[in-house]
PDB file of C-alpha atoms in Angstrom:
ATOM      1  CA  GLN A 210     -76.836   3.282 162.537  1.00  0.00           C
ATOM      2  CA  GLU A 211     -76.512  -0.453 163.025  1.00  0.00           C
ATOM      3  CA  VAL A 212     -72.854  -0.093 164.046  1.00  0.00           C
ATOM      4  CA  SER A 213     -73.683   2.635 166.565  1.00  0.00           C
ATOM      5  CA  TYR A 214     -76.550   0.558 167.943  1.00  0.00           C
ATOM      6  CA  MET A 215     -74.294  -2.484 168.409  1.00  0.00           C
ATOM      7  CA  LEU A 216     -71.683  -0.336 170.178  1.00  0.00           C
ATOM      8  CA  ALA A 217     -74.371   1.071 172.466  1.00  0.00           C
ATOM      9  CA  GLN A 218     -75.602  -2.454 173.265  1.00  0.00           C
ATOM     10  CA  ARG A 219     -72.073  -3.530 174.149  1.00  0.00           C
ATOM     11  CA  SER A 220     -71.570  -0.477 176.359  1.00  0.00           C
ATOM     12  CA  VAL A 221     -74.852  -1.030 178.219  1.00  0.00           C
ATOM     13  CA  SER A 222     -74.010  -4.713 178.693  1.00  0.00           C
ATOM     14  CA  PHE A 223     -70.431  -4.013 179.807  1.00  0.00           C
ATOM     15  CA  ASN A 224     -71.678  -1.524 182.402  1.00  0.00           C
ATOM     16  CA  GLY A 225     -74.549  -3.743 183.622  1.00  0.00           C
ATOM     17  CA  LEU A 226     -77.201  -1.151 182.789  1.00  0.00           C
ATOM     18  CA  HIS A 227     -79.804  -3.263 180.960  1.00  0.00           C
ATOM     19  CA  ASN A 228     -82.621  -2.233 183.288  1.00  0.00           C
ATOM     20  CA  ARG A 229     -81.886   1.514 182.916  1.00  0.00           C
ATOM     21  CA  PHE A 230     -81.999   1.880 179.137  1.00  0.00           C
ATOM     22  CA  ASP A 231     -84.400   1.200 176.334  1.00  0.00           C
ATOM     23  CA  LEU A 232     -82.180   1.219 173.251  1.00  0.00           C
ATOM     24  CA  ARG A 233     -83.885   1.685 169.900  1.00  0.00           C
ATOM     25  CA  LEU A 234     -82.435   1.091 166.472  1.00  0.00           C
ATOM     26  CA  GLY A 235     -83.725   3.765 164.167  1.00  0.00           C
ATOM     27  CA  ASP A 236     -84.168   7.459 163.731  1.00  0.00           C
ATOM     28  CA  LEU A 237     -85.690   9.359 166.652  1.00  0.00           C
ATOM     29  CA  ARG A 238     -87.908  11.176 164.171  1.00  0.00           C
ATOM     30  CA  ASP A 239     -89.308   7.974 162.627  1.00  0.00           C
ATOM     31  CA  PRO A 240     -92.849   7.312 163.967  1.00  0.00           C
ATOM     32  CA  ASN A 241     -92.157   3.547 163.803  1.00  0.00           C
ATOM     33  CA  VAL A 242     -89.363   3.882 166.389  1.00  0.00           C
ATOM     34  CA  LEU A 243     -91.382   5.670 169.075  1.00  0.00           C
ATOM     35  CA  GLY A 244     -95.042   5.009 169.649  1.00  0.00           C
ATOM     36  CA  GLY A 245     -97.237   8.099 169.635  1.00  0.00           C
ATOM     37  CA  ASP A 246     -98.081   7.759 173.333  1.00  0.00           C
ATOM     38  CA  GLU A 247     -94.605   6.830 174.620  1.00  0.00           C
ATOM     39  CA  MET A 248     -93.197   9.353 177.104  1.00  0.00           C
ATOM     40  CA  PHE A 249     -89.683   9.555 178.542  1.00  0.00           C
ATOM     41  CA  ASP A 250     -87.965  11.308 181.438  1.00  0.00           C
ATOM     42  CA  LEU A 251     -84.772  11.715 179.414  1.00  0.00           C
ATOM     43  CA  ILE A 252     -84.235  11.940 175.671  1.00  0.00           C
ATOM     44  CA  THR A 253     -80.760  12.460 174.240  1.00  0.00           C
ATOM     45  CA  GLY A 254     -79.675  13.232 170.728  1.00  0.00           C
ATOM     46  CA  THR A 255     -76.726  14.111 168.567  1.00  0.00           C
ATOM     47  CA  PRO A 256     -78.395  15.027 165.318  1.00  0.00           C
ATOM     48  CA  PRO A 257     -76.464  15.517 162.085  1.00  0.00           C
ATOM     49  CA  TYR A 258     -74.783  18.917 162.012  1.00  0.00           C
ATOM     50  CA  PHE A 259     -74.807  20.066 158.412  1.00  0.00           C
ATOM     51  CA  PRO A 260     -77.421  20.654 155.711  1.00  0.00           C
ATOM     52  CA  PRO A 261     -76.855  18.374 152.667  1.00  0.00           C
ATOM     53  CA  ASP A 262     -75.782  21.323 150.492  1.00  0.00           C
ATOM     54  CA  SER A 263     -72.865  22.155 152.805  1.00  0.00           C
ATOM     55  CA  GLY A 264     -70.328  19.695 151.474  1.00  0.00           C
ATOM     56  CA  LEU A 265     -71.936  16.263 151.176  1.00  0.00           C
ATOM     57  CA  ASP A 266     -69.449  13.906 149.555  1.00  0.00           C
ATOM     58  CA  ALA A 267     -71.060  10.896 147.876  1.00  0.00           C
ATOM     59  CA  SER A 268     -67.836   8.932 148.303  1.00  0.00           C
ATOM     60  CA  GLN A 269     -68.078   9.020 152.103  1.00  0.00           C
ATOM     61  CA  HIS A 270     -69.164   5.971 154.067  1.00  0.00           C
ATOM     62  CA  PRO A 271     -73.009   5.970 154.357  1.00  0.00           C
ATOM     63  CA  GLN A 272     -72.910   5.948 158.173  1.00  0.00           C
ATOM     64  CA  LYS A 273     -70.605   8.975 158.219  1.00  0.00           C
ATOM     65  CA  GLN A 274     -72.908  10.784 155.815  1.00  0.00           C
ATOM     66  CA  ALA A 275     -75.993  10.155 157.945  1.00  0.00           C
ATOM     67  CA  CYS A 276     -74.164  11.204 161.117  1.00  0.00           C
ATOM     68  CA  ARG A 277     -72.848  14.463 159.681  1.00  0.00           C
ATOM     69  CA  PHE A 278     -75.434  15.603 157.140  1.00  0.00           C
ATOM     70  CA  GLU A 279     -79.160  16.229 157.583  1.00  0.00           C
ATOM     71  CA  LEU A 280     -80.327  13.602 155.147  1.00  0.00           C
ATOM     72  CA  ARG A 281     -83.517  12.831 157.113  1.00  0.00           C
ATOM     73  CA  GLY A 282     -84.290  16.133 158.805  1.00  0.00           C
ATOM     74  CA  SER A 283     -82.800  18.925 160.892  1.00  0.00           C
ATOM     75  CA  VAL A 284     -82.085  19.750 164.505  1.00  0.00           C
ATOM     76  CA  ALA A 285     -85.530  21.398 164.554  1.00  0.00           C
ATOM     77  CA  ASP A 286     -87.065  18.009 163.707  1.00  0.00           C
ATOM     78  CA  TYR A 287     -85.188  16.422 166.628  1.00  0.00           C
ATOM     79  CA  CYS A 288     -86.539  19.118 168.953  1.00  0.00           C
ATOM     80  CA  ALA A 289     -90.111  18.644 167.689  1.00  0.00           C
ATOM     81  CA  THR A 290     -90.010  14.880 168.202  1.00  0.00           C
ATOM     82  CA  ALA A 291     -88.414  15.150 171.644  1.00  0.00           C
ATOM     83  CA  SER A 292     -91.021  17.688 172.741  1.00  0.00           C
ATOM     84  CA  GLN A 293     -93.835  15.287 171.802  1.00  0.00           C
ATOM     85  CA  HIS A 294     -92.319  12.470 173.897  1.00  0.00           C
ATOM     86  CA  LEU A 295     -91.129  14.262 177.054  1.00  0.00           C
ATOM     87  CA  SER A 296     -92.932  13.233 180.207  1.00  0.00           C
ATOM     88  CA  PRO A 297     -93.839  16.014 182.688  1.00  0.00           C
ATOM     89  CA  GLY A 298     -90.540  17.407 183.937  1.00  0.00           C
ATOM     90  CA  GLY A 299     -88.654  15.390 181.309  1.00  0.00           C
ATOM     91  CA  LEU A 300     -85.338  16.591 179.930  1.00  0.00           C
ATOM     92  CA  PHE A 301     -84.085  16.681 176.341  1.00  0.00           C
ATOM     93  CA  VAL A 302     -80.288  16.871 176.065  1.00  0.00           C
ATOM     94  CA  LEU A 303     -78.650  17.602 172.763  1.00  0.00           C
ATOM     95  CA  ALA A 304     -75.046  17.856 171.572  1.00  0.00           C
ATOM     96  CA  PHE A 305     -74.722  20.191 168.582  1.00  0.00           C
ATOM     97  CA  PRO A 306     -72.208  22.685 167.188  1.00  0.00           C
ATOM     98  CA  MET A 307     -72.301  26.193 168.581  1.00  0.00           C
ATOM     99  CA  ASN A 308     -69.727  27.602 166.183  1.00  0.00           C
ATOM    100  CA  PRO A 309     -70.154  29.053 163.711  1.00  0.00           C
ATOM    101  CA  PRO A 310     -72.877  30.997 165.577  1.00  0.00           C
ATOM    102  CA  PHE A 311     -75.625  30.176 163.074  1.00  0.00           C
ATOM    103  CA  GLN A 312     -75.517  26.587 164.366  1.00  0.00           C
ATOM    104  CA  GLN A 313     -76.495  27.612 167.901  1.00  0.00           C
ATOM    105  CA  GLU A 314     -79.187  29.845 166.424  1.00  0.00           C
ATOM    106  CA  ARG A 315     -80.615  26.776 164.645  1.00  0.00           C
ATOM    107  CA  VAL A 316     -80.868  24.944 167.985  1.00  0.00           C
ATOM    108  CA  GLU A 317     -82.517  27.908 169.681  1.00  0.00           C
ATOM    109  CA  LYS A 318     -85.020  28.364 166.840  1.00  0.00           C
ATOM    110  CA  GLY A 319     -85.805  24.634 166.687  1.00  0.00           C
ATOM    111  CA  ALA A 320     -86.361  24.516 170.439  1.00  0.00           C
ATOM    112  CA  GLU A 321     -88.644  27.543 170.404  1.00  0.00           C
ATOM    113  CA  GLU A 322     -90.702  26.211 167.485  1.00  0.00           C
ATOM    114  CA  ALA A 323     -91.104  22.881 169.318  1.00  0.00           C
ATOM    115  CA  GLY A 324     -92.299  24.521 172.527  1.00  0.00           C
ATOM    116  CA  LEU A 325     -89.062  23.823 174.383  1.00  0.00           C
ATOM    117  CA  VAL A 326     -87.106  26.095 176.706  1.00  0.00           C
ATOM    118  CA  MET A 327     -83.366  25.787 176.974  1.00  0.00           C
ATOM    119  CA  VAL A 328     -82.662  25.487 180.689  1.00  0.00           C
ATOM    120  CA  ARG A 329     -78.880  25.024 180.426  1.00  0.00           C
ATOM    121  CA  ARG A 330     -76.217  25.449 177.818  1.00  0.00           C
ATOM    122  CA  ARG A 331     -72.581  24.443 178.124  1.00  0.00           C
ATOM    123  CA  PRO A 332     -69.890  25.203 175.568  1.00  0.00           C
ATOM    124  CA  VAL A 333     -67.371  22.407 174.953  1.00  0.00           C
ATOM    125  CA  VAL A 334     -63.740  23.273 174.222  1.00  0.00           C
ATOM    126  CA  PHE A 335     -61.693  20.489 172.685  1.00  0.00           C
ATOM    127  CA  ARG A 336     -58.313  22.028 173.626  1.00  0.00           C
ATOM    128  CA  GLU A 337     -57.591  24.687 176.241  1.00  0.00           C
ATOM    129  CA  GLY A 338     -57.177  28.114 174.658  1.00  0.00           C
ATOM    130  CA  LYS A 339     -59.360  27.313 171.635  1.00  0.00           C
ATOM    131  CA  GLU A 340     -62.888  28.504 170.909  1.00  0.00           C
ATOM    132  CA  PRO A 341     -65.755  26.162 171.809  1.00  0.00           C
ATOM    133  CA  LEU A 342     -67.046  24.257 168.798  1.00  0.00           C
ATOM    134  CA  LEU A 343     -69.705  22.093 170.393  1.00  0.00           C
ATOM    135  CA  GLY A 344     -72.501  22.890 172.814  1.00  0.00           C
ATOM    136  CA  LEU A 345     -74.456  20.752 175.247  1.00  0.00           C
ATOM    137  CA  TYR A 346     -78.059  21.918 175.415  1.00  0.00           C
ATOM    138  CA  ALA A 347     -80.609  20.867 178.055  1.00  0.00           C
ATOM    139  CA  MET A 348     -84.266  21.616 177.316  1.00  0.00           C
ATOM    140  CA  VAL A 349     -87.684  21.069 178.852  1.00  0.00           C
ATOM    141  CA  ARG A 350     -91.169  21.780 177.605  1.00  0.00           C
ATOM    142  CA  ARG A 351     -92.146  25.422 177.947  1.00  0.00           C
ATOM    143  CA  ASP A 352     -95.168  24.564 180.092  1.00  0.00           C
ATOM    144  CA  HIS A 353     -92.855  22.940 182.663  1.00  0.00           C
ATOM    145  CA  VAL A 354     -90.927  26.097 183.644  1.00  0.00           C
ATOM    146  CA  PRO A 355     -91.902  29.544 184.960  1.00  0.00           C
ATOM    147  CA  ASP A 356     -92.456  32.224 182.314  1.00  0.00           C
ATOM    148  CA  ASP A 357     -89.507  34.279 183.577  1.00  0.00           C
ATOM    149  CA  TYR A 358     -86.989  31.440 183.417  1.00  0.00           C
ATOM    150  CA  GLU A 359     -83.615  32.371 181.899  1.00  0.00           C
ATOM    151  CA  THR A 360     -81.168  29.910 180.385  1.00  0.00           C
ATOM    152  CA  TRP A 361     -78.242  29.097 182.666  1.00  0.00           C
ATOM    153  CA  VAL A 362     -74.953  29.142 180.743  1.00  0.00           C
ATOM    154  CA  ASP A 363     -72.315  26.950 182.358  1.00  0.00           C
ATOM    155  CA  PRO A 364     -68.612  27.716 182.013  1.00  0.00           C
ATOM    156  CA  PRO A 365     -66.948  25.869 179.134  1.00  0.00           C
ATOM    157  CA  LEU A 366     -66.090  22.218 179.592  1.00  0.00           C
ATOM    158  CA  VAL A 367     -62.461  21.852 178.499  1.00  0.00           C
ATOM    159  CA  LEU A 368     -61.553  18.349 177.318  1.00  0.00           C
ATOM    160  CA  ARG A 369     -57.790  18.690 176.746  1.00  0.00           C
ATOM    161  CA  LYS A 370     -55.145  20.891 178.321  1.00  0.00           C
ATOM    162  CA  ARG A 371     -52.834  22.963 176.126  1.00  0.00           C
ATOM    163  CA  ASP A 372     -50.214  20.194 176.258  1.00  0.00           C
ATOM    164  CA  GLY A 373     -52.727  17.619 174.996  1.00  0.00           C
ATOM    165  CA  GLY A 374     -53.317  15.900 178.340  1.00  0.00           C
ATOM    166  CA  THR A 375     -56.811  15.340 179.658  1.00  0.00           C
ATOM    167  CA  HIS A 376     -58.203  18.327 181.561  1.00  0.00           C
ATOM    168  CA  PRO A 377     -58.812  17.587 185.280  1.00  0.00           C
ATOM    169  CA  GLU A 378     -62.534  18.415 185.122  1.00  0.00           C
ATOM    170  CA  PHE A 379     -63.010  16.095 182.150  1.00  0.00           C
ATOM    171  CA  LYS A 380     -61.120  13.352 183.998  1.00  0.00           C
ATOM    172  CA  ALA A 381     -63.468  13.794 186.951  1.00  0.00           C
ATOM    173  CA  LEU A 382     -66.478  13.568 184.643  1.00  0.00           C
ATOM    174  CA  GLN A 383     -65.115  10.378 183.064  1.00  0.00           C
ATOM    175  CA  LEU A 384     -64.533   8.795 186.466  1.00  0.00           C
ATOM    176  CA  GLY A 385     -67.994   9.839 187.606  1.00  0.00           C
ATOM    177  CA  MET A 386     -69.625   7.978 184.741  1.00  0.00           C
TER     178      MET A 386
END
């Protein structure tokens, strides 16, 4: 995590965004990282994707292990922590696999158990013509939306064209950031 934190610090500094971010070094789920009464308008996360019994290789670099395998908790734990720290109207955005389908089901179940409603979902396609592997999920607390709210599913975000070049929509997103 230290390497990721240092890269995030450099990115914030490079883009002159010091006053817009509160970077924390640590695990979102660790009570020492977030105070019990701290609330946020936006919480983002990219939790580890795989349970430890799904191929953990002890020879892998420790940072890669912690990024890929649920060594400290699951996507449901991320949802529970985010739900506790969302300010009224706050948004929790998560990047997580949607294929195989059981992965998306894990997000949906974790959100529901944490009292979150998925307001938007967007599949991400790495190369035009392929199946989406990743999903972007936007959630709010259940008590912040009408009871009859239905999740809006955006069309897939395609990152690369068939020939390997950057897809025009992804280029526009990159320029917009």
